[in-house]
mmCIF file of C-alpha atoms in Angstrom:
data_model
loop_
_atom_site.group_PDB
_atom_site.id
_atom_site.type_symbol
_atom_site.label_atom_id
_atom_site.label_comp_id
_atom_site.label_asym_id
_atom_site.label_seq_id
_atom_site.Cartn_x
_atom_site.Cartn_y
_atom_site.Cartn_z
ATOM 1 C CA UNK U 21 53.617 81.494 59.106
ATOM 2 C CA UNK U 22 57.024 81.716 58.130
ATOM 3 C CA UNK U 23 60.257 83.873 58.528
ATOM 4 C CA UNK U 24 62.602 84.529 55.708
ATOM 5 C CA UNK U 25 66.119 84.521 57.749
ATOM 6 C CA UNK U 26 69.274 86.023 56.114
ATOM 7 C CA UNK U 27 72.884 86.338 57.454
ATOM 8 C CA UNK U 28 73.975 88.803 55.390
ATOM 9 C CA UNK U 29 78.099 90.065 55.881
ATOM 10 C CA UNK U 30 79.189 93.435 54.646
ATOM 11 C CA UNK U 31 82.306 94.057 57.026
ATOM 12 C CA UNK U 32 83.223 97.681 55.987
ATOM 13 C CA UNK U 33 81.525 101.158 55.562
ATOM 14 C CA UNK U 34 77.545 100.349 54.364
ATOM 15 C CA UNK U 35 77.340 99.655 50.526
ATOM 16 C CA UNK U 36 75.463 97.776 47.578
ATOM 17 C CA UNK U 37 73.868 95.010 50.268
ATOM 18 C CA UNK U 38 72.595 97.601 52.832
ATOM 19 C CA UNK U 39 71.390 99.553 49.496
ATOM 20 C CA UNK U 40 69.637 96.468 48.543
ATOM 21 C CA UNK U 41 68.257 95.751 51.861
ATOM 22 C CA UNK U 42 66.802 99.442 51.994
ATOM 23 C CA UNK U 43 65.325 98.717 48.524
ATOM 24 C CA UNK U 44 63.135 95.642 49.414
ATOM 25 C CA UNK U 45 62.098 96.558 52.843
ATOM 26 C CA UNK U 46 61.301 100.270 52.256
ATOM 27 C CA UNK U 47 57.950 100.267 50.689
ATOM 28 C CA UNK U 48 56.751 98.774 53.852
ATOM 29 C CA UNK U 49 58.486 100.899 56.464
ATOM 30 C CA UNK U 50 57.379 103.389 54.406
ATOM 31 C CA UNK U 51 53.509 102.614 54.818
ATOM 32 C CA UNK U 52 54.073 101.899 58.777
ATOM 33 C CA UNK U 53 56.003 105.426 59.231
ATOM 34 C CA UNK U 54 53.181 107.168 57.089
ATOM 35 C CA UNK U 55 50.161 105.830 59.156
ATOM 36 C CA UNK U 56 50.961 108.271 62.106
ATOM 37 C CA UNK U 57 50.129 111.354 59.915
ATOM 38 C CA UNK U 58 52.113 113.812 58.697
ATOM 39 C CA UNK U 59 51.076 116.317 61.583
ATOM 40 C CA UNK U 60 52.327 114.155 64.146
ATOM 41 C CA UNK U 61 55.548 113.856 62.807
ATOM 42 C CA UNK U 62 58.582 116.044 63.389
ATOM 43 C CA UNK U 63 59.905 117.588 59.926
ATOM 44 C CA UNK U 64 63.082 116.915 58.577
ATOM 45 C CA UNK U 65 65.084 119.918 60.162
ATOM 46 C CA UNK U 66 63.871 118.781 63.566
ATOM 47 C CA UNK U 67 64.601 115.042 63.250
ATOM 48 C CA UNK U 68 68.450 115.743 62.015
ATOM 49 C CA UNK U 69 68.978 117.980 64.689
ATOM 50 C CA UNK U 70 68.050 115.854 67.309
ATOM 51 C CA UNK U 71 70.415 113.049 65.677
ATOM 52 C CA UNK U 72 73.235 115.667 65.682
ATOM 53 C CA UNK U 73 72.575 116.576 69.265
ATOM 54 C CA UNK U 74 71.994 113.070 70.952
ATOM 55 C CA UNK U 75 73.894 110.664 68.464
ATOM 56 C CA UNK U 76 76.733 113.115 66.875
ATOM 57 C CA UNK U 77 78.985 110.292 66.119
ATOM 58 C CA UNK U 78 76.570 108.551 63.819
ATOM 59 C CA UNK U 79 75.842 111.565 61.406
ATOM 60 C CA UNK U 80 78.431 110.787 58.568
ATOM 61 C CA UNK U 81 77.014 107.319 58.909
ATOM 62 C CA UNK U 82 73.346 108.681 58.544
ATOM 63 C CA UNK U 83 74.469 110.704 55.502
ATOM 64 C CA UNK U 84 76.208 107.908 54.044
ATOM 65 C CA UNK U 85 73.141 105.504 53.885
ATOM 66 C CA UNK U 86 70.743 108.456 52.807
ATOM 67 C CA UNK U 87 73.225 108.606 49.714
ATOM 68 C CA UNK U 88 72.674 104.827 49.467
ATOM 69 C CA UNK U 89 69.089 105.114 49.790
ATOM 70 C CA UNK U 90 68.601 108.111 47.252
ATOM 71 C CA UNK U 91 66.553 109.282 50.498
ATOM 72 C CA UNK U 92 63.756 111.635 49.972
ATOM 73 C CA UNK U 93 62.295 113.930 52.850
ATOM 74 C CA UNK U 94 60.184 110.860 54.181
ATOM 75 C CA UNK U 95 63.094 108.268 54.118
ATOM 76 C CA UNK U 96 65.790 110.673 55.619
ATOM 77 C CA UNK U 97 63.357 111.564 58.482
ATOM 78 C CA UNK U 98 62.715 108.002 59.114
ATOM 79 C CA UNK U 99 66.519 107.341 59.349
ATOM 80 C CA UNK U 100 67.022 109.556 62.043
ATOM 81 C CA UNK U 101 65.294 107.372 63.992
ATOM 82 C CA UNK U 102 63.505 110.282 65.616
ATOM 83 C CA UNK U 103 59.820 109.872 66.669
ATOM 84 C CA UNK U 104 58.884 106.908 65.095
ATOM 85 C CA UNK U 105 55.111 105.284 65.418
ATOM 86 C CA UNK U 106 54.587 103.464 68.345
ATOM 87 C CA UNK U 107 55.324 99.623 68.273
ATOM 88 C CA UNK U 108 55.138 96.814 70.901
ATOM 89 C CA UNK U 109 56.811 93.502 71.120
ATOM 90 C CA UNK U 110 57.057 91.231 73.738
ATOM 91 C CA UNK U 111 60.574 89.588 74.477
ATOM 92 C CA UNK U 112 62.590 87.924 77.364
ATOM 93 C CA UNK U 113 66.076 87.894 78.190
ATOM 94 C CA UNK U 114 68.442 86.730 80.818
ATOM 95 C CA UNK U 115 72.427 87.098 81.641
ATOM 96 C CA UNK U 116 74.662 84.692 83.101
ATOM 97 C CA UNK U 117 78.079 85.597 84.401
ATOM 98 C CA UNK U 118 80.988 84.203 85.968
ATOM 99 C CA UNK U 119 82.735 81.051 84.420
ATOM 100 C CA UNK U 120 80.321 81.272 81.519
ATOM 101 C CA UNK U 121 79.097 84.577 80.156
ATOM 102 C CA UNK U 122 75.937 84.565 78.200
ATOM 103 C CA UNK U 123 73.234 86.982 77.094
ATOM 104 C CA UNK U 124 69.934 85.020 75.814
ATOM 105 C CA UNK U 125 66.990 86.385 74.643
ATOM 106 C CA UNK U 126 63.601 85.658 72.800
ATOM 107 C CA UNK U 127 62.283 88.097 70.242
ATOM 108 C CA UNK U 128 58.412 87.652 70.661
ATOM 109 C CA UNK U 129 56.143 89.466 67.781
ATOM 110 C CA UNK U 130 54.337 89.017 64.346
ATOM 111 C CA UNK U 131 56.328 87.179 61.652
ATOM 112 C CA UNK U 132 55.220 89.759 59.140
ATOM 113 C CA UNK U 133 56.589 92.829 60.993
ATOM 114 C CA UNK U 134 60.129 91.653 61.103
ATOM 115 C CA UNK U 135 63.025 91.968 58.526
ATOM 116 C CA UNK U 136 64.759 88.691 59.391
ATOM 117 C CA UNK U 137 68.355 89.909 58.517
ATOM 118 C CA UNK U 138 71.278 89.219 60.789
ATOM 119 C CA UNK U 139 73.887 91.630 59.437
ATOM 120 C CA UNK U 140 77.722 91.622 60.035
ATOM 121 C CA UNK U 141 78.958 95.318 59.674
ATOM 122 C CA UNK U 142 81.478 97.599 60.329
ATOM 123 C CA UNK U 143 80.281 101.148 59.787
ATOM 124 C CA UNK U 144 82.401 103.183 62.076
ATOM 125 C CA UNK U 145 85.561 100.753 61.896
ATOM 126 C CA UNK U 146 84.167 98.480 65.028
ATOM 127 C CA UNK U 147 82.705 94.932 63.761
ATOM 128 C CA UNK U 148 78.825 94.445 64.767
ATOM 129 C CA UNK U 149 76.638 91.177 64.468
ATOM 130 C CA UNK U 150 73.282 92.193 64.942
ATOM 131 C CA UNK U 151 69.705 91.536 64.250
ATOM 132 C CA UNK U 152 68.584 94.196 61.887
ATOM 133 C CA UNK U 153 65.383 96.691 62.624
ATOM 134 C CA UNK U 154 64.246 99.825 61.046
ATOM 135 C CA UNK U 155 67.135 99.114 58.135
ATOM 136 C CA UNK U 156 69.560 101.160 60.403
ATOM 137 C CA UNK U 157 68.395 99.878 63.639
ATOM 138 C CA UNK U 158 69.088 96.647 66.026
ATOM 139 C CA UNK U 159 66.680 94.694 68.416
ATOM 140 C CA UNK U 160 69.831 93.006 69.785
ATOM 141 C CA UNK U 161 73.433 92.428 68.891
ATOM 142 C CA UNK U 162 77.271 92.414 70.024
ATOM 143 C CA UNK U 163 80.462 94.254 68.433
ATOM 144 C CA UNK U 164 83.635 92.634 68.360
ATOM 145 C CA UNK U 165 84.734 94.498 71.608
ATOM 146 C CA UNK U 166 82.787 91.909 73.522
ATOM 147 C CA UNK U 167 79.646 94.048 74.264
ATOM 148 C CA UNK U 168 76.414 92.517 73.790
ATOM 149 C CA UNK U 169 73.059 94.110 74.285
ATOM 150 C CA UNK U 170 69.221 93.440 73.590
ATOM 151 C CA UNK U 171 65.751 94.699 74.547
ATOM 152 C CA UNK U 172 62.484 93.725 75.705
ATOM 153 C CA UNK U 173 58.944 96.190 75.803
ATOM 154 C CA UNK U 174 58.787 97.577 78.943
ATOM 155 C CA UNK U 175 54.934 97.466 79.191
ATOM 156 C CA UNK U 176 53.916 100.752 79.370
ATOM 157 C CA UNK U 177 51.216 102.471 76.953
ATOM 158 C CA UNK U 178 53.297 106.133 77.289
ATOM 159 C CA UNK U 179 54.773 107.585 74.243
ATOM 160 C CA UNK U 180 56.974 110.697 74.502
ATOM 161 C CA UNK U 181 59.736 112.287 72.918
ATOM 162 C CA UNK U 182 62.571 110.581 72.010
ATOM 163 C CA UNK U 183 64.124 107.919 69.525
ATOM 164 C CA UNK U 184 63.012 104.473 68.634
ATOM 165 C CA UNK U 185 65.067 102.074 70.489
ATOM 166 C CA UNK U 186 66.396 100.340 67.827
ATOM 167 C CA UNK U 187 68.088 103.103 66.621
ATOM 168 C CA UNK U 188 69.788 103.656 70.190
ATOM 169 C CA UNK U 189 70.723 100.215 70.624
ATOM 170 C CA UNK U 190 72.794 100.763 66.990
ATOM 171 C CA UNK U 191 74.403 103.763 68.421
ATOM 172 C CA UNK U 192 75.680 101.719 71.416
ATOM 173 C CA UNK U 193 76.934 98.846 69.450
ATOM 174 C CA UNK U 194 78.808 101.287 66.854
ATOM 175 C CA UNK U 195 80.552 103.296 69.557
ATOM 176 C CA UNK U 196 80.465 101.704 73.138
ATOM 177 C CA UNK U 197 83.182 99.048 74.062
ATOM 178 C CA UNK U 198 82.043 98.138 77.547
ATOM 179 C CA UNK U 199 78.682 98.252 79.832
ATOM 180 C CA UNK U 200 79.949 101.582 81.924
ATOM 181 C CA UNK U 201 80.107 103.342 78.242
ATOM 182 C CA UNK U 202 77.130 101.781 77.013
ATOM 183 C CA UNK U 203 74.951 102.667 80.117
ATOM 184 C CA UNK U 204 76.013 106.600 79.771
ATOM 185 C CA UNK U 205 74.889 106.515 76.242
ATOM 186 C CA UNK U 206 71.492 104.779 77.085
ATOM 187 C CA UNK U 207 70.581 107.374 80.227
ATOM 188 C CA UNK U 208 71.766 110.309 77.983
ATOM 189 C CA UNK U 209 70.002 109.438 74.586
ATOM 190 C CA UNK U 210 65.707 109.929 75.299
ATOM 191 C CA UNK U 211 63.599 106.791 73.966
ATOM 192 C CA UNK U 212 60.230 107.449 72.524
ATOM 193 C CA UNK U 213 58.460 104.461 74.820
ATOM 194 C CA UNK U 214 59.443 102.189 77.339
ATOM 195 C CA UNK U 215 62.078 99.555 77.315
ATOM 196 C CA UNK U 216 64.233 97.438 79.241
ATOM 197 C CA UNK U 217 67.734 97.202 77.774
ATOM 198 C CA UNK U 218 70.449 94.966 79.186
ATOM 199 C CA UNK U 219 73.991 95.342 78.471
ATOM 200 C CA UNK U 220 76.859 92.615 79.584
ATOM 201 C CA UNK U 221 80.632 92.889 78.067
ATOM 202 C CA UNK U 222 83.351 90.352 78.060
ATOM 203 C CA UNK U 223 84.597 90.850 81.414
ATOM 204 C CA UNK U 224 81.151 89.863 82.943
ATOM 205 C CA UNK U 225 79.655 93.209 83.771
ATOM 206 C CA UNK U 226 76.137 93.900 83.255
ATOM 207 C CA UNK U 227 73.655 96.266 83.791
ATOM 208 C CA UNK U 228 69.754 96.432 82.864
ATOM 209 C CA UNK U 229 68.552 99.903 82.352
ATOM 210 C CA UNK U 230 64.940 100.612 82.486
ATOM 211 C CA UNK U 231 64.103 103.712 79.914
ATOM 212 C CA UNK U 232 60.731 105.563 79.689
ATOM 213 C CA UNK U 233 59.610 108.655 78.068
ATOM 214 C CA UNK U 234 58.331 110.097 81.083
ATOM 215 C CA UNK U 235 60.466 109.199 83.500
ATOM 216 C CA UNK U 236 64.246 109.502 84.366
ATOM 217 C CA UNK U 237 66.106 106.343 83.643
ATOM 218 C CA UNK U 238 66.608 103.780 86.245
ATOM 219 C CA UNK U 239 70.072 101.637 86.238
ATOM 220 C CA UNK U 240 69.630 98.204 87.957
ATOM 221 C CA UNK U 241 71.309 95.017 88.526
ATOM 222 C CA UNK U 242 68.629 92.980 87.220
ATOM 223 C CA UNK U 243 70.034 89.568 85.524
ATOM 224 C CA UNK U 244 66.484 89.209 83.896
ATOM 225 C CA UNK U 245 63.717 91.245 82.305
ATOM 226 C CA UNK U 246 60.295 90.284 80.961
ATOM 227 C CA UNK U 247 57.670 93.204 80.092
ATOM 228 C CA UNK U 248 57.470 95.043 82.790
ATOM 229 C CA UNK U 249 59.239 97.818 84.840
ATOM 230 C CA UNK U 250 59.358 96.657 88.510
ATOM 231 C CA UNK U 251 55.435 97.052 88.679
ATOM 232 C CA UNK U 252 52.811 96.061 85.994
ATOM 233 C CA UNK U 253 51.667 99.383 84.584
ATOM 234 C CA UNK U 254 49.195 97.725 81.754
ATOM 235 C CA UNK U 255 47.377 94.882 83.368
ATOM 236 C CA UNK U 256 45.829 93.987 79.883
ATOM 237 C CA UNK U 257 48.821 93.826 78.219
ATOM 238 C CA UNK U 258 50.739 91.793 81.358
ATOM 239 C CA UNK U 259 47.978 89.263 81.408
ATOM 240 C CA UNK U 260 48.127 88.812 77.688
ATOM 241 C CA UNK U 261 51.722 87.738 77.491
ATOM 242 C CA UNK U 262 52.153 86.655 80.615
ATOM 243 C CA UNK U 263 54.981 88.684 81.562
ATOM 244 C CA UNK U 264 54.549 87.956 85.317
ATOM 245 C CA UNK U 265 55.038 83.922 84.749
ATOM 246 C CA UNK U 266 57.977 84.429 82.790
ATOM 247 C CA UNK U 267 59.698 86.676 85.467
ATOM 248 C CA UNK U 268 59.049 84.121 88.267
ATOM 249 C CA UNK U 269 60.433 81.501 86.101
ATOM 250 C CA UNK U 270 63.628 83.256 85.002
ATOM 251 C CA UNK U 271 64.034 83.983 88.652
ATOM 252 C CA UNK U 272 63.765 80.680 89.739
ATOM 253 C CA UNK U 273 65.781 79.350 86.944
ATOM 254 C CA UNK U 274 68.887 81.668 87.766
ATOM 255 C CA UNK U 275 68.766 80.825 91.186
ATOM 256 C CA UNK U 276 69.506 77.203 90.842
ATOM 257 C CA UNK U 277 73.190 76.548 91.912
ATOM 258 C CA UNK U 278 75.404 75.606 89.083
ATOM 259 C CA UNK U 279 73.351 76.520 86.727
ATOM 260 C CA UNK U 280 74.900 76.023 82.897
ATOM 261 C CA UNK U 281 74.673 78.492 80.404
ATOM 262 C CA UNK U 282 73.622 75.561 77.803
ATOM 263 C CA UNK U 283 70.585 74.776 80.242
ATOM 264 C CA UNK U 284 69.385 78.771 80.364
ATOM 265 C CA UNK U 285 69.489 78.778 76.549
ATOM 266 C CA UNK U 286 67.854 75.587 76.093
ATOM 267 C CA UNK U 287 65.028 76.891 78.352
ATOM 268 C CA UNK U 288 64.071 79.843 75.912
ATOM 269 C CA UNK U 289 62.818 77.307 73.591
ATOM 270 C CA UNK U 290 60.415 75.875 75.545
ATOM 271 C CA UNK U 291 57.391 76.883 77.628
ATOM 272 C CA UNK U 292 56.733 79.376 78.909
ATOM 273 C CA UNK U 293 59.000 81.465 77.535
ATOM 274 C CA UNK U 294 58.947 80.236 73.932
ATOM 275 C CA UNK U 295 55.485 81.624 72.817
ATOM 276 C CA UNK U 296 53.355 80.363 70.076
ATOM 277 C CA UNK U 297 50.501 82.984 69.436
ATOM 278 C CA UNK U 298 52.117 84.108 66.342
ATOM 279 C CA UNK U 299 48.791 85.409 64.809
ATOM 280 C CA UNK U 300 48.454 87.757 67.884
ATOM 281 C CA UNK U 301 51.710 89.229 67.334
ATOM 282 C CA UNK U 302 53.139 87.006 70.351
ATOM 283 C CA UNK U 303 55.253 84.387 69.094
ATOM 284 C CA UNK U 304 58.770 83.605 69.606
ATOM 285 C CA UNK U 305 60.668 84.881 66.067
ATOM 286 C CA UNK U 306 63.759 83.516 66.843
ATOM 287 C CA UNK U 307 66.182 83.138 70.248
ATOM 288 C CA UNK U 308 69.474 84.782 70.457
ATOM 289 C CA UNK U 309 72.461 83.515 72.118
ATOM 290 C CA UNK U 310 75.485 86.021 72.591
ATOM 291 C CA UNK U 311 78.934 84.725 74.471
ATOM 292 C CA UNK U 312 80.744 88.035 74.761
ATOM 293 C CA UNK U 313 84.284 86.417 75.859
ATOM 294 C CA UNK U 314 84.066 84.021 73.109
ATOM 295 C CA UNK U 315 82.910 86.318 70.252
ATOM 296 C CA UNK U 316 80.154 83.802 69.763
ATOM 297 C CA UNK U 317 76.416 84.684 68.651
ATOM 298 C CA UNK U 318 73.762 81.916 68.080
ATOM 299 C CA UNK U 319 70.073 81.992 66.423
ATOM 300 C CA UNK U 320 67.931 79.341 67.841
ATOM 301 C CA UNK U 321 64.525 77.890 66.371
ATOM 302 C CA UNK U 322 63.515 74.310 67.215
ATOM 303 C CA UNK U 323 65.679 72.116 65.197
ATOM 304 C CA UNK U 324 67.559 74.911 63.615
ATOM 305 C CA UNK U 325 70.817 76.772 64.905
ATOM 306 C CA UNK U 326 73.193 79.279 62.940
ATOM 307 C CA UNK U 327 76.399 80.114 64.675
ATOM 308 C CA UNK U 328 78.232 82.881 63.665
ATOM 309 C CA UNK U 329 81.599 84.434 64.808
ATOM 310 C CA UNK U 330 83.431 87.645 63.691
ATOM 311 C CA UNK U 331 86.304 85.994 61.892
ATOM 312 C CA UNK U 332 83.984 83.268 60.682
ATOM 313 C CA UNK U 333 80.733 84.713 59.765
ATOM 314 C CA UNK U 334 78.731 82.992 57.001
ATOM 315 C CA UNK U 335 76.143 84.447 54.918
ATOM 316 C CA UNK U 336 73.099 81.993 54.578
ATOM 317 C CA UNK U 337 69.433 81.807 54.134
ATOM 318 C CA UNK U 338 66.963 79.872 56.406
ATOM 319 C CA UNK U 339 63.475 79.238 55.791
ATOM 320 C CA UNK U 340 61.712 79.259 59.141
ATOM 321 C CA UNK U 341 58.477 77.796 59.621
ATOM 322 C CA UNK U 342 56.529 78.295 62.700
ATOM 323 C CA UNK U 343 53.532 76.038 62.163
ATOM 324 C CA UNK U 344 55.427 73.116 62.303
ATOM 325 C CA UNK U 345 59.077 71.690 63.077
ATOM 326 C CA UNK U 346 61.850 73.678 61.161
ATOM 327 C CA UNK U 347 63.892 70.326 60.295
ATOM 328 C CA UNK U 348 64.938 70.646 56.831
ATOM 329 C CA UNK U 349 66.354 67.787 54.743
ATOM 330 C CA UNK U 350 69.891 68.314 52.960
ATOM 331 C CA UNK U 351 68.664 68.835 49.729
ATOM 332 C CA UNK U 352 66.129 71.965 50.860
ATOM 333 C CA UNK U 353 68.688 73.339 52.636
ATOM 334 C CA UNK U 354 70.703 73.358 49.321
ATOM 335 C CA UNK U 355 68.098 75.015 47.790
ATOM 336 C CA UNK U 356 67.909 77.634 50.424
ATOM 337 C CA UNK U 357 71.547 78.344 50.030
ATOM 338 C CA UNK U 358 71.226 78.899 46.297
ATOM 339 C CA UNK U 359 67.988 80.926 46.629
ATOM 340 C CA UNK U 360 69.887 83.154 49.336
ATOM 341 C CA UNK U 361 72.680 83.895 46.579
ATOM 342 C CA UNK U 362 70.048 85.103 44.052
ATOM 343 C CA UNK U 363 67.464 87.131 46.783
ATOM 344 C CA UNK U 364 69.169 87.719 50.045
ATOM 345 C CA UNK U 365 66.060 89.226 51.286
ATOM 346 C CA UNK U 366 62.466 89.075 51.250
ATOM 347 C CA UNK U 367 59.525 92.243 51.913
ATOM 348 C CA UNK U 368 58.215 92.521 55.162
ATOM 349 C CA UNK U 369 54.594 93.126 53.371
ATOM 350 C CA UNK U 370 52.807 90.936 51.308
ATOM 351 C CA UNK U 371 54.426 90.297 48.162
ATOM 352 C CA UNK U 372 50.954 91.392 46.353
ATOM 353 C CA UNK U 373 51.182 94.371 47.885
ATOM 354 C CA UNK U 374 52.787 97.596 47.067
ATOM 355 C CA UNK U 375 53.332 100.537 49.550
ATOM 356 C CA UNK U 376 50.285 102.382 48.220
ATOM 357 C CA UNK U 377 48.018 99.364 49.063
ATOM 358 C CA UNK U 378 49.992 98.486 52.573
ATOM 359 C CA UNK U 379 48.781 99.868 55.550
ATOM 360 C CA UNK U 380 50.740 98.917 59.004
ATOM 361 C CA UNK U 381 47.958 99.547 61.392
ATOM 362 C CA UNK U 382 45.268 98.144 59.069
ATOM 363 C CA UNK U 383 47.223 94.795 58.673
ATOM 364 C CA UNK U 384 47.873 94.577 62.255
ATOM 365 C CA UNK U 385 43.876 95.090 63.055
ATOM 366 C CA UNK U 386 42.890 92.440 59.977
ATOM 367 C CA UNK U 387 45.517 90.004 61.947
ATOM 368 C CA UNK U 388 43.833 90.404 65.120
ATOM 369 C CA UNK U 389 40.389 89.862 64.050
ATOM 370 C CA UNK U 390 41.384 86.905 61.785
ATOM 371 C CA UNK U 391 43.032 85.514 64.971
ATOM 372 C CA UNK U 392 39.940 85.921 66.945
ATOM 373 C CA UNK U 393 37.780 84.340 64.197
ATOM 374 C CA UNK U 394 39.767 81.451 64.531
ATOM 375 C CA UNK U 395 40.276 80.997 67.983
ATOM 376 C CA UNK U 396 36.646 81.643 68.669
ATOM 377 C CA UNK U 397 34.481 80.544 65.867
ATOM 378 C CA UNK U 398 31.240 81.236 67.468
ATOM 379 C CA UNK U 399 31.723 84.831 66.726
ATOM 380 C CA UNK U 400 29.616 85.763 63.674
ATOM 381 C CA UNK U 401 30.291 88.165 61.097
ATOM 382 C CA UNK U 402 28.675 91.296 62.809
ATOM 383 C CA UNK U 403 30.506 90.541 66.059
ATOM 384 C CA UNK U 404 33.985 90.361 64.163
ATOM 385 C CA UNK U 405 33.092 93.240 62.332
ATOM 386 C CA UNK U 406 32.318 95.551 65.696
ATOM 387 C CA UNK U 407 35.673 94.117 67.052
ATOM 388 C CA UNK U 408 37.207 95.600 63.978
ATOM 389 C CA UNK U 409 35.597 99.069 64.621
ATOM 390 C CA UNK U 410 36.780 99.060 68.179
ATOM 391 C CA UNK U 411 40.402 98.145 67.517
ATOM 392 C CA UNK U 412 40.694 100.517 64.633
ATOM 393 C CA UNK U 413 39.575 104.440 65.535
ATOM 394 C CA UNK U 414 40.072 107.497 63.838
ATOM 395 C CA UNK U 415 42.997 105.705 61.504
ATOM 396 C CA UNK U 416 44.865 104.524 64.290
ATOM 397 C CA UNK U 417 45.065 101.526 66.800
ATOM 398 C CA UNK U 418 43.102 101.925 69.531
ATOM 399 C CA UNK U 419 44.985 100.967 72.913
ATOM 400 C CA UNK U 420 42.291 100.567 74.866
ATOM 401 C CA UNK U 421 40.424 98.245 72.551
ATOM 402 C CA UNK U 422 43.605 96.279 72.243
ATOM 403 C CA UNK U 423 44.043 95.764 75.988
ATOM 404 C CA UNK U 424 40.566 94.511 76.176
ATOM 405 C CA UNK U 425 40.974 92.142 72.651
ATOM 406 C CA UNK U 426 44.328 90.882 74.973
ATOM 407 C CA UNK U 427 42.145 90.033 78.165
ATOM 408 C CA UNK U 428 39.728 87.988 75.639
ATOM 409 C CA UNK U 429 42.184 86.294 73.490
ATOM 410 C CA UNK U 430 44.423 85.354 76.521
#
C-alpha cells in the first residue's frame, strides 16, 4: 500500500495550486459526501448560515474557494464543513513543554482515504503549515505565530449537529495566535463527532479539549491522548485500536525524568504507537512533529523525514510504501521530484474509478472484507458474503457490525 505525499507552497491567498488540488480530489470527496444521502444533508442555505454564525471570519475565504472551485450546490455545501458524513480515524498525540516544546502525533487511517498533502498557505494573512483534509480543513498543523494543533478520534459513536473537525482546526490556525484564543474557538464551534484536540503555543502553554456532539466541551491539562475520553465508551473500537495500551505507554514515557523531545518523537515510529493494520483502516500514515518555539515541522515515516520551516518551505514529492521500508535511492528521489513538478497531487480514489463509480462506504466495506479474507483464509466465500452484508446495511456502514468485525480482527 502506498501514499503519495506532496508538500505544496502557496503562501498567499488561495489560487491555482489549491484549485488544482480541488479538481484532483473532488470526485472522490463528492462520492463520499453524497454517500450520506440528500435527505440527511443540510441544504446550502442552512450550511452557509451555520458557517457565518460559528466561523464568520472564514466567510470571505470560503467565497474565494467556492469561486476557484466553480462550486455547484454540492461542492458549496461541502466546503462549509457543516454536517459531513461520519468518519473514524485512530491517532495518538503527546505534548512536551519546558526546555523543549513539542507536539508529536501519529495519524492512523486507511491510505486510500487520505489526501497526502502538506500545504503552506496564508489565506488570511497568517502563514500556516498543515496536513490537508477535506480540501479546506486540516488534521494537524502550525501557524507562524507558533500555535500548533492536532486531533485524535474520541472513541464514541454519537454523531450530532456540527462541523467536521478538520474545518474547525483550520479556523483555529487561521485566526488564533495562542492557546487561550484557540480554546475559546474550540469550545464555541460545535463538532459533529467526538475528538480530543490538543493545542500548544511557543510559550509552552497547552490544553487538550474533549469535544463531543452531545456533551459540553471539557478543557483539560492532558499532555497525551489516544482514542477515548476519560472512559471507554465504545469497547469494540477500543479493543481494536488498543487505545488503553497506547495511553498507558504514553503516560509511562512522559513520566520519565529528563525525557528528550527526540526520544518521544522516535517512539511514535515504534510499537505500540506505530500501527500496521493499513488494510483495516488502522495503519500509521505519518508522524508529525511540531516545534512551536522554533517554527519547525517534521513529517516522518520509517526511513524518511521531511523538515519544513515557514521561511524555507520546499515543495517536494515522496512515494511512501507501507509494505516495505521507505528508503529510496538518490536516482528514485530525483525521479520523484521531477514527477512532483508535473503532477503534485494524486486522486484519493482508484485511478480507474470515476466519481459515479466510486462509493466511499462500499469501498471501505470491500477493504474490510478483503482484509478478513487474508487474515483468516479458512473463511469461505459464503461467510465473507455474510460479513459483507452485515457491514453494509441499507446503504450505510453498520456501527454494530463494524464493532463485531474489530473484535474478531483485533
